[in-house]
Coordinates of C-alpha atoms in Angstrom, one line a residue:
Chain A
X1 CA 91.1 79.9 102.3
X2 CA 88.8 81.0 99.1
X3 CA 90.6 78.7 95.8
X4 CA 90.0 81.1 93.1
X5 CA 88.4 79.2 89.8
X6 CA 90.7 81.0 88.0
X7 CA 93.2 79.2 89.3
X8 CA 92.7 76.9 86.2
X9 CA 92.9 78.7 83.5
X10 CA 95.2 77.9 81.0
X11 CA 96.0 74.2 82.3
X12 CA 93.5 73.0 79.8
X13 CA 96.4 71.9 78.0
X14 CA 98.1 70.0 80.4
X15 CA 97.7 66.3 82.2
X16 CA 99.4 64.5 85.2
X17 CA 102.2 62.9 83.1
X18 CA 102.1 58.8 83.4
X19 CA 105.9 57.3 82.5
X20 CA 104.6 53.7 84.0
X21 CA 101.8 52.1 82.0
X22 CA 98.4 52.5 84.1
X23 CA 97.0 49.1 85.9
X24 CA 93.7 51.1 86.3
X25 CA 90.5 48.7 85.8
X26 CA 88.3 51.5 83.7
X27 CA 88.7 52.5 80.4
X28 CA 90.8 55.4 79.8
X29 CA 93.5 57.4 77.5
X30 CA 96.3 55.4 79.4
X31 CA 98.5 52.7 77.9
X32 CA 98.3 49.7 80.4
X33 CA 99.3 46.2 80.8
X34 CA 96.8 44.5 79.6
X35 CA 96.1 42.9 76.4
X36 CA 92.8 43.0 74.8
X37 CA 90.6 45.3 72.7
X38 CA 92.3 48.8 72.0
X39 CA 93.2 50.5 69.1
X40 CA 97.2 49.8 69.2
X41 CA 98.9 46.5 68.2
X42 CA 100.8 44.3 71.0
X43 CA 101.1 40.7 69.9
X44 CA 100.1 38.2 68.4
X45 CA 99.0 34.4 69.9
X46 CA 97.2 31.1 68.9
X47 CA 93.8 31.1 68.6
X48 CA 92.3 29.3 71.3
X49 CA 88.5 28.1 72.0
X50 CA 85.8 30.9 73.3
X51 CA 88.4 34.0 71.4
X52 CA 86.4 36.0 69.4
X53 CA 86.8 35.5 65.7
X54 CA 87.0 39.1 65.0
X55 CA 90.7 38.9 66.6
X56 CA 91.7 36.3 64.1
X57 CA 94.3 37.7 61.8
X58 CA 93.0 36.3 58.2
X59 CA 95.9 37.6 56.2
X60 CA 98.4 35.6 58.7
X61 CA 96.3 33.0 58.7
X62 CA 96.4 32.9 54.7
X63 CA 100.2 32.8 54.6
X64 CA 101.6 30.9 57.8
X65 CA 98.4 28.2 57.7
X66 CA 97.8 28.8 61.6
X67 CA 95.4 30.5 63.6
X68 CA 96.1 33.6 65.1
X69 CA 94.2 36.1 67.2
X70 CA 96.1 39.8 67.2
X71 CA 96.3 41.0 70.6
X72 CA 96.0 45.3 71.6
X73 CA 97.0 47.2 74.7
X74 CA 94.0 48.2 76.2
X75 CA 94.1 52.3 77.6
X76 CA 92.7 52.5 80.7
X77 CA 92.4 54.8 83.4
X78 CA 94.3 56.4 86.1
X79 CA 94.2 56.8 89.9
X80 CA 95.4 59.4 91.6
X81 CA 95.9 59.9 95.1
X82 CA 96.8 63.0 97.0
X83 CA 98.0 63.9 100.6
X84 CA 97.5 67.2 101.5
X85 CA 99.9 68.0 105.0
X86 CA 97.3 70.1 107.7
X87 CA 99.9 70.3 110.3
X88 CA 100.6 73.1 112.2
X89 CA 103.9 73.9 110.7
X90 CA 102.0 74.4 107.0
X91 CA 99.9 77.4 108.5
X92 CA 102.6 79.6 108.2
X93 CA 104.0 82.0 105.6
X94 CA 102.5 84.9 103.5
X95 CA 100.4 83.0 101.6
X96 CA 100.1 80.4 103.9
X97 CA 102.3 77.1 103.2
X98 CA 98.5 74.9 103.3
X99 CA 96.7 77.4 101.2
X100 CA 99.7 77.2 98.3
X101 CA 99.3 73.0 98.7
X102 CA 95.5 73.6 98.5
X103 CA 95.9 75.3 95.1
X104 CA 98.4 72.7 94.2
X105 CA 96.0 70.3 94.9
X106 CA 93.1 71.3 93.2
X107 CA 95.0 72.3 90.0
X108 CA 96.3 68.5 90.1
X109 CA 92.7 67.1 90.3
X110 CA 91.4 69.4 87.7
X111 CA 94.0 67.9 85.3
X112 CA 93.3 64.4 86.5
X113 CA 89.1 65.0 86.1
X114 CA 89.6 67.0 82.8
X115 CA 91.3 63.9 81.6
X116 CA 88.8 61.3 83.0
X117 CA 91.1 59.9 85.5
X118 CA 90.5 59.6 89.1
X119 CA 91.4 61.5 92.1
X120 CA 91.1 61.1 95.5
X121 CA 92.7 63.6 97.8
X122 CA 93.4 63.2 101.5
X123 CA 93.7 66.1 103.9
X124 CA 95.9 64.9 107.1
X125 CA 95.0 67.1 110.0
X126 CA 92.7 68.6 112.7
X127 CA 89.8 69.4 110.4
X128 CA 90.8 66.7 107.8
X129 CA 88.8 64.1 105.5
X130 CA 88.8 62.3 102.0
X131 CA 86.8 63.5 98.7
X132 CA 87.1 61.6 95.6
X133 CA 86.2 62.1 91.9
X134 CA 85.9 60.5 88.3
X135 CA 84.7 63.2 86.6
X136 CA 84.6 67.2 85.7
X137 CA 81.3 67.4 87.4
X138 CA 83.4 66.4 91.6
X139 CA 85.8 69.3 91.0
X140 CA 83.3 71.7 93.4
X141 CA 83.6 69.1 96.1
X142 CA 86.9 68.9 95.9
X143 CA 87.8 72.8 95.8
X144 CA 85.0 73.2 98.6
X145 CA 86.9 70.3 100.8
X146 CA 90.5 72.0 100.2
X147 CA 88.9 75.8 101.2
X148 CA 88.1 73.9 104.4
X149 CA 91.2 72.8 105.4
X150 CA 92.7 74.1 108.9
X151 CA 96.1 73.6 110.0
X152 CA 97.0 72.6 113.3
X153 CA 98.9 70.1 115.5
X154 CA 101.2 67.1 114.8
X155 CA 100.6 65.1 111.2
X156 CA 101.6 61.8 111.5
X157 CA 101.8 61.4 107.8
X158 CA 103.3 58.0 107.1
X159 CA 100.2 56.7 109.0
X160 CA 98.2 59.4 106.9
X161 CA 99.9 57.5 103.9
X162 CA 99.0 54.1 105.1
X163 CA 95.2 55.3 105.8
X164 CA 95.3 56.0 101.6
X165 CA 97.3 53.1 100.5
X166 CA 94.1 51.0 102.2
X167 CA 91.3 53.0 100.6
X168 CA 92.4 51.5 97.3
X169 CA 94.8 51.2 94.7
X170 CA 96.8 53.8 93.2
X171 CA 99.0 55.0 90.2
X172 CA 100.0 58.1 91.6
X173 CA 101.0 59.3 94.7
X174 CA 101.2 62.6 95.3
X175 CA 102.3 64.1 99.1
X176 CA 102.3 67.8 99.6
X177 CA 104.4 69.0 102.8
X178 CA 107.0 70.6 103.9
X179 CA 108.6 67.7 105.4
X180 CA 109.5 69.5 108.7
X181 CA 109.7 66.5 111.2
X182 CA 112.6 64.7 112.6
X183 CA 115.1 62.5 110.1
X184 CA 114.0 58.8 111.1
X185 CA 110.0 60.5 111.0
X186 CA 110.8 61.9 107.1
X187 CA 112.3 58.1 106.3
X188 CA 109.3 56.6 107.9
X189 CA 107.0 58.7 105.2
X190 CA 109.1 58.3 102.4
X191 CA 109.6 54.9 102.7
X192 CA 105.4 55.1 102.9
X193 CA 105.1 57.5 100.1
X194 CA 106.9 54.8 97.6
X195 CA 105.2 52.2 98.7
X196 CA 102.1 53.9 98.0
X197 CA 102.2 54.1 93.9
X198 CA 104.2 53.0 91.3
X199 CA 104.2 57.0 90.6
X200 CA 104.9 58.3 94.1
X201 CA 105.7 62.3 94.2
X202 CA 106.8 64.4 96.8
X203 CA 105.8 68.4 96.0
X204 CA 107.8 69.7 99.3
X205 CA 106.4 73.3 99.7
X206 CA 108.6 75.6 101.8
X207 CA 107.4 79.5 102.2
X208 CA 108.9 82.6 103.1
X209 CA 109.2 81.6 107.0
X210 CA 111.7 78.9 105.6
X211 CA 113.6 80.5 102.5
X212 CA 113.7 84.1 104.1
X213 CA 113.3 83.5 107.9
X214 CA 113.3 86.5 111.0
X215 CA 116.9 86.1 112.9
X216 CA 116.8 88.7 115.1
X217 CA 117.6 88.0 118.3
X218 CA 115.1 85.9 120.5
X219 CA 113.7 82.5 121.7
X220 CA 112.2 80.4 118.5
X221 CA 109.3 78.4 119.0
X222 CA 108.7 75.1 117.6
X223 CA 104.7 75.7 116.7
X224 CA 104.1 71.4 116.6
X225 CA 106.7 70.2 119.5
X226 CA 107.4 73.7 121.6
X227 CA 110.8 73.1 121.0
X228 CA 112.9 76.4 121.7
X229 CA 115.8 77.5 119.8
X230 CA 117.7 80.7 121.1
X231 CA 119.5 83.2 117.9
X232 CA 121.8 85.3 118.0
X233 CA 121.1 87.4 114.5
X234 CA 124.6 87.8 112.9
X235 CA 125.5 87.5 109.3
X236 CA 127.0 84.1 110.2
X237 CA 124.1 83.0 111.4
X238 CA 122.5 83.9 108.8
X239 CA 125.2 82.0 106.5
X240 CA 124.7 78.9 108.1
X241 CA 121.1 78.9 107.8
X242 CA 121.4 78.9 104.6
X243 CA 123.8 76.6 104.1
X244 CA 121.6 74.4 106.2
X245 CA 118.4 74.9 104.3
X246 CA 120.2 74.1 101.1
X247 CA 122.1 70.9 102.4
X248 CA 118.4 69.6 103.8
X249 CA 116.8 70.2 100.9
X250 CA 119.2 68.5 98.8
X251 CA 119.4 65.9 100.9
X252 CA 115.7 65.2 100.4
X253 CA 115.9 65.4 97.1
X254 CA 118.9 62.7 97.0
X255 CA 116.6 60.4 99.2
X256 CA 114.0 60.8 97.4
X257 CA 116.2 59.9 94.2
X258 CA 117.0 56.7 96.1
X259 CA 113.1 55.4 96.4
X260 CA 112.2 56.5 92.7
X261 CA 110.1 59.2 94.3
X262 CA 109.5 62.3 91.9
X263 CA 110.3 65.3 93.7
X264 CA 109.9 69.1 92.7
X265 CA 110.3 72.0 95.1
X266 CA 106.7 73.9 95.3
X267 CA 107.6 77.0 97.3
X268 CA 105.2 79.6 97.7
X269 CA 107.7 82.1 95.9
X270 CA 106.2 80.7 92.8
X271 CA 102.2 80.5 92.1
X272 CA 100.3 77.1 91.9
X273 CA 99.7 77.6 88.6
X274 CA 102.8 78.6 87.1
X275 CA 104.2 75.6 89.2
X276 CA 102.5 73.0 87.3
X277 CA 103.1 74.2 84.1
X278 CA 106.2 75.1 84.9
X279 CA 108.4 73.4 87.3
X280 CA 106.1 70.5 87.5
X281 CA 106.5 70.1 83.9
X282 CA 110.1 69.8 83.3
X283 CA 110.4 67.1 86.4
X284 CA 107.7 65.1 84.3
X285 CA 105.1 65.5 86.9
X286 CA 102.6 67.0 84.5
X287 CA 102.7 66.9 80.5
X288 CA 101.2 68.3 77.9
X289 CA 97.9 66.7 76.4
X290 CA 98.2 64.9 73.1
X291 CA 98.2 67.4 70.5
X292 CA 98.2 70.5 73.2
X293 CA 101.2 72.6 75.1
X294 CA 104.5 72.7 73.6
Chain B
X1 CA 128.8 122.3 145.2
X2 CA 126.4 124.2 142.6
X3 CA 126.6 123.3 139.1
X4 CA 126.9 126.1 135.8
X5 CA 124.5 124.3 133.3
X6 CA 121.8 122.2 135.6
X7 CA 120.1 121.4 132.7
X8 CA 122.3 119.1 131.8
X9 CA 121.1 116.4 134.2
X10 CA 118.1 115.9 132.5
X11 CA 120.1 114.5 130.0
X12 CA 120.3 111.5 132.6
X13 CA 117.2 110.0 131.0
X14 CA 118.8 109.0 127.8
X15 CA 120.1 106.1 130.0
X16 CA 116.7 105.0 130.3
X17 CA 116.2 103.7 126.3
X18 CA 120.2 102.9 126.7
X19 CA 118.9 100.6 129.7
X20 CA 115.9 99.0 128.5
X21 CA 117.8 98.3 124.8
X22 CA 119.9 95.8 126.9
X23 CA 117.1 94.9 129.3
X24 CA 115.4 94.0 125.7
X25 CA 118.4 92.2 124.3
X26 CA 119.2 89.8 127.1
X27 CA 115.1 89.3 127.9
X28 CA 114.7 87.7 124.6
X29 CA 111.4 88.0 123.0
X30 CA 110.3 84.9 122.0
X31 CA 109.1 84.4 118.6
X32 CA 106.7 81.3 117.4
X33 CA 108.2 79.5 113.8
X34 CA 106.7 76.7 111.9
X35 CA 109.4 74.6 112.8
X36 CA 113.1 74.4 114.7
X37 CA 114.4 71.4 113.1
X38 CA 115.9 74.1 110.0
X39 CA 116.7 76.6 113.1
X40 CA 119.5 73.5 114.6
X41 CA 122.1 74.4 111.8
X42 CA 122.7 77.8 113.4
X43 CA 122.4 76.6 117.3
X44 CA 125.1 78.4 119.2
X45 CA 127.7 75.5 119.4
X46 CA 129.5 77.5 122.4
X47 CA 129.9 75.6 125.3
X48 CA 128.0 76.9 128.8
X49 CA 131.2 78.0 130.6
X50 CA 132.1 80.5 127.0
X51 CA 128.2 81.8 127.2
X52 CA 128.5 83.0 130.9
X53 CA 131.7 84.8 129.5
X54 CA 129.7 86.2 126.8
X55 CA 126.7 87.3 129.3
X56 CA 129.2 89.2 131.9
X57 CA 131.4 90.7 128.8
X58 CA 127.5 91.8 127.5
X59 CA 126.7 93.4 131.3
X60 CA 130.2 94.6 131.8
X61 CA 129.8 96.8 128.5
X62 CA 126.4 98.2 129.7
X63 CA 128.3 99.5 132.7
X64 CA 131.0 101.1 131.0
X65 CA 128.5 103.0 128.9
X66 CA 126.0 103.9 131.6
X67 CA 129.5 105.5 133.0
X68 CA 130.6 107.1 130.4
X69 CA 127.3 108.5 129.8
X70 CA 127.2 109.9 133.5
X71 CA 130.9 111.4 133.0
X72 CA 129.5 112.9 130.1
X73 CA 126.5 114.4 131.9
X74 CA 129.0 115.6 134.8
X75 CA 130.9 117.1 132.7
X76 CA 128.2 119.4 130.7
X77 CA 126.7 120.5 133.9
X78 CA 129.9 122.1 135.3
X79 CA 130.1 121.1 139.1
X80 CA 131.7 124.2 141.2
X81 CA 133.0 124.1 144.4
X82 CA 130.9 126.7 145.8
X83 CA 128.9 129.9 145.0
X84 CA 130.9 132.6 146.4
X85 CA 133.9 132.4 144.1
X86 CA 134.5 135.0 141.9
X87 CA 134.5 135.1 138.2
X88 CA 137.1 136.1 136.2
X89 CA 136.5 138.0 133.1
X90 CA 138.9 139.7 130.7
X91 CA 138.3 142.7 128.4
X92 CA 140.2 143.5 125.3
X93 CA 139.8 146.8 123.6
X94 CA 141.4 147.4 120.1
X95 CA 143.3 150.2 120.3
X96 CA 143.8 150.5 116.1
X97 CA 144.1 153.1 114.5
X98 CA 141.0 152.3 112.6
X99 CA 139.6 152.8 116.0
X100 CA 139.9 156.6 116.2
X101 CA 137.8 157.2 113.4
X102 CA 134.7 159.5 114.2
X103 CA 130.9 158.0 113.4
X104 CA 127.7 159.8 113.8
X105 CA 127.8 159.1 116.9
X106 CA 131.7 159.9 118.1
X107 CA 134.8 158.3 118.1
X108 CA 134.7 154.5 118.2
X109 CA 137.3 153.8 120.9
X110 CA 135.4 156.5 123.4
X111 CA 132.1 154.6 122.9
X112 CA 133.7 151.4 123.5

């Protein structure tokens, strides 16, 4: 897969959106928890030995007769983490499911590096791996490590999930999949995917082979478990398929209501990049910069 | 038995594409997808003992065309019962009066 730096253009304007504050440890253009030196006003509280004096509040001082030091939420940074799903199931559809996550991918890093925040993305599968970055300059690496990806075999991504959660703390979770494993194996990575972040997300990318799939008569093949499913093509087969696509999708959408996971369809019908400023955008996944979009 | 048109045999190899369509049908070419779990919702929820009907209903059809397509064939190609029967054949001369009239080259009814 070639991820073409065009790709990019015209997300200048956009960030990964952040409704929680950050509990990143660098500075950054995040509101966080912490109290301390910033530029925005939190509270106020007695002065106490060893506090700067330059915290004191004078003018309170002046008309209450007690010492107080003014307290400011701190901005600090964010972390990002994203999964990338290599199984086999993701090599298929015109484009390919894994190429449409790669672009997906890399478009989410390039908003998270733009705005000094870091990223580290995860690709579970045969020829899979981790790249991080905290800046523009890791956005080659990144690309170059996404154009690598192969898909092929069984994912198991809740332990794919756990492999992240232990490689360090995280604001954001972001999975990309299309979630095509058996119901207690989606619970398993969903339950995963919000314990991950306080921001997990779930970008399910379905393609053609899903939305618009070949009925005509024949033996289906499972590509991951070999699984075979005879068809019959009909137009009530065809009416049922759809009924059933719609009802699964819905139902992961209502699950992932349920763990506070932020989901947004990402089908391949629709281009990465008109995805996240699109789609992406009115689910509060990505936002505008301060003083850009509209 | 000698036939009128034995060209019409030849005819017997459209059964061979009507043949192999149904060969192709019940073979069942066999298709690799992403995934089957999405395929489950339009399983066919017959039971075994129904799809066996379905099957011999699906070969019993086959048959019935292959015979009607042999009928058909029979029927073009005009079986006799032998070769020395005679032929009958009829003909009809207009006796009009338009009939008499003389052309350059004589009457009309004399050169009929």
């Amino acid at each position: 897969m070639r991820i073409d730096r065009a790709l990019f253009r015209g997300l200048d304007a956009l960030r990964v959106a952040a409704p929680h504050r950050s509990t990143g440890a660098r500075p950054g253009d995040r509101r966080s928890r912490v109290r301390g030196r910033g530029v925005d006003l939190a509270d106020f509280r007695p002065y106490a030995p060893g506090d700067d004096l330059r915290l004191v509040d004078w003018s309170a001082f002046a008309r209450l007769e007690a010492v107080l030091v003014r307290l400011f939420h701190e901005d600090r940074d964010l972390a990002i983490a994203v999964v990338v799903d290599a199984s086999a199931s993701m090599g298929f559809g015109a484009p390919r499911k894994l190429d449409h996550a790669g672009e997906l991918a890399a478009c989410l890093a390039f908003l998270a590096l733009r705005s000094r925040e870091r990223v580290r993305i995860a690709i579970a599968g045969p020829r899979g791996g981790s790249v991080r970055g905290d800046h523009a300059g890791a956005l080659p690496a990144i690309v170059r490590a996404l154009e690598r990806a192969e898909a092929g075999g069984t994912v198991d991504l809740a332990a794919a999930l756990a492999a992240e959660a232990e490689r360090g703390r995280a604001d954001h979770a972001v999975l990309l999949t299309d979630l095509l494993v058996e119901p207690e194996v989606r619970e398993a990575t969903l339950l995963r995917l919000a314990a991950l972040a306080r921001r997990p997300v779930l970008l399910h990318v379905l393609g053609d082979c899903e939305l618009a799939p070949d009925l005509r008569d024949g033996v289906l093949v499972d590509s991951e478990t070999g699984e075979q499913v005879s068809v019959r093509d009909s137009r009530a087969a065809r009416r049922d398929y759809a009924a059933g696509l719609a009802r699964w999708c819905a139902e992961i959408e209502a699950r992932c209501g349920e763990l506070a996971i932020a989901y947004a369809p990402a089908f391949t019908t629709v281009p990465a990049r008109a995805l996240i400023a699109g789609e992406l955008r009115r689910r509060q996944i990505t936002e505008a910069t301060r003083g850009g979009g509209r | 038995m000698n036939l009128a048109s034995p060209w019409a045999l030849s005819l017997a190899a459209l059964a061979v594409p009507l043949v192999a369509a149904y060969l192709y049908r019940r073979h069942d070419a066999r298709r690799t997808v992403p995934s089957a779990i999405l395929l489950r919702a339009i399983l066919d929820p017959r039971p075994p003992s129904r799809r066996a009907r379905a099957q011999l209903r699906h070969r019993a059809s086959l048959a019935l065309i292959a015979l009607a397509l042999a009928a058909g064939i029979l029927a073009l190609a005009g079986p006799g019962a032998g070769s020395t029967r005679a032929t009958r054949t009829v003909i009809v001369l207009d006796r009009s009066a338009s009939m008499a009239t003389h052309d350059r080259d004589g009457e009309r009814l004399a050169r009929a």
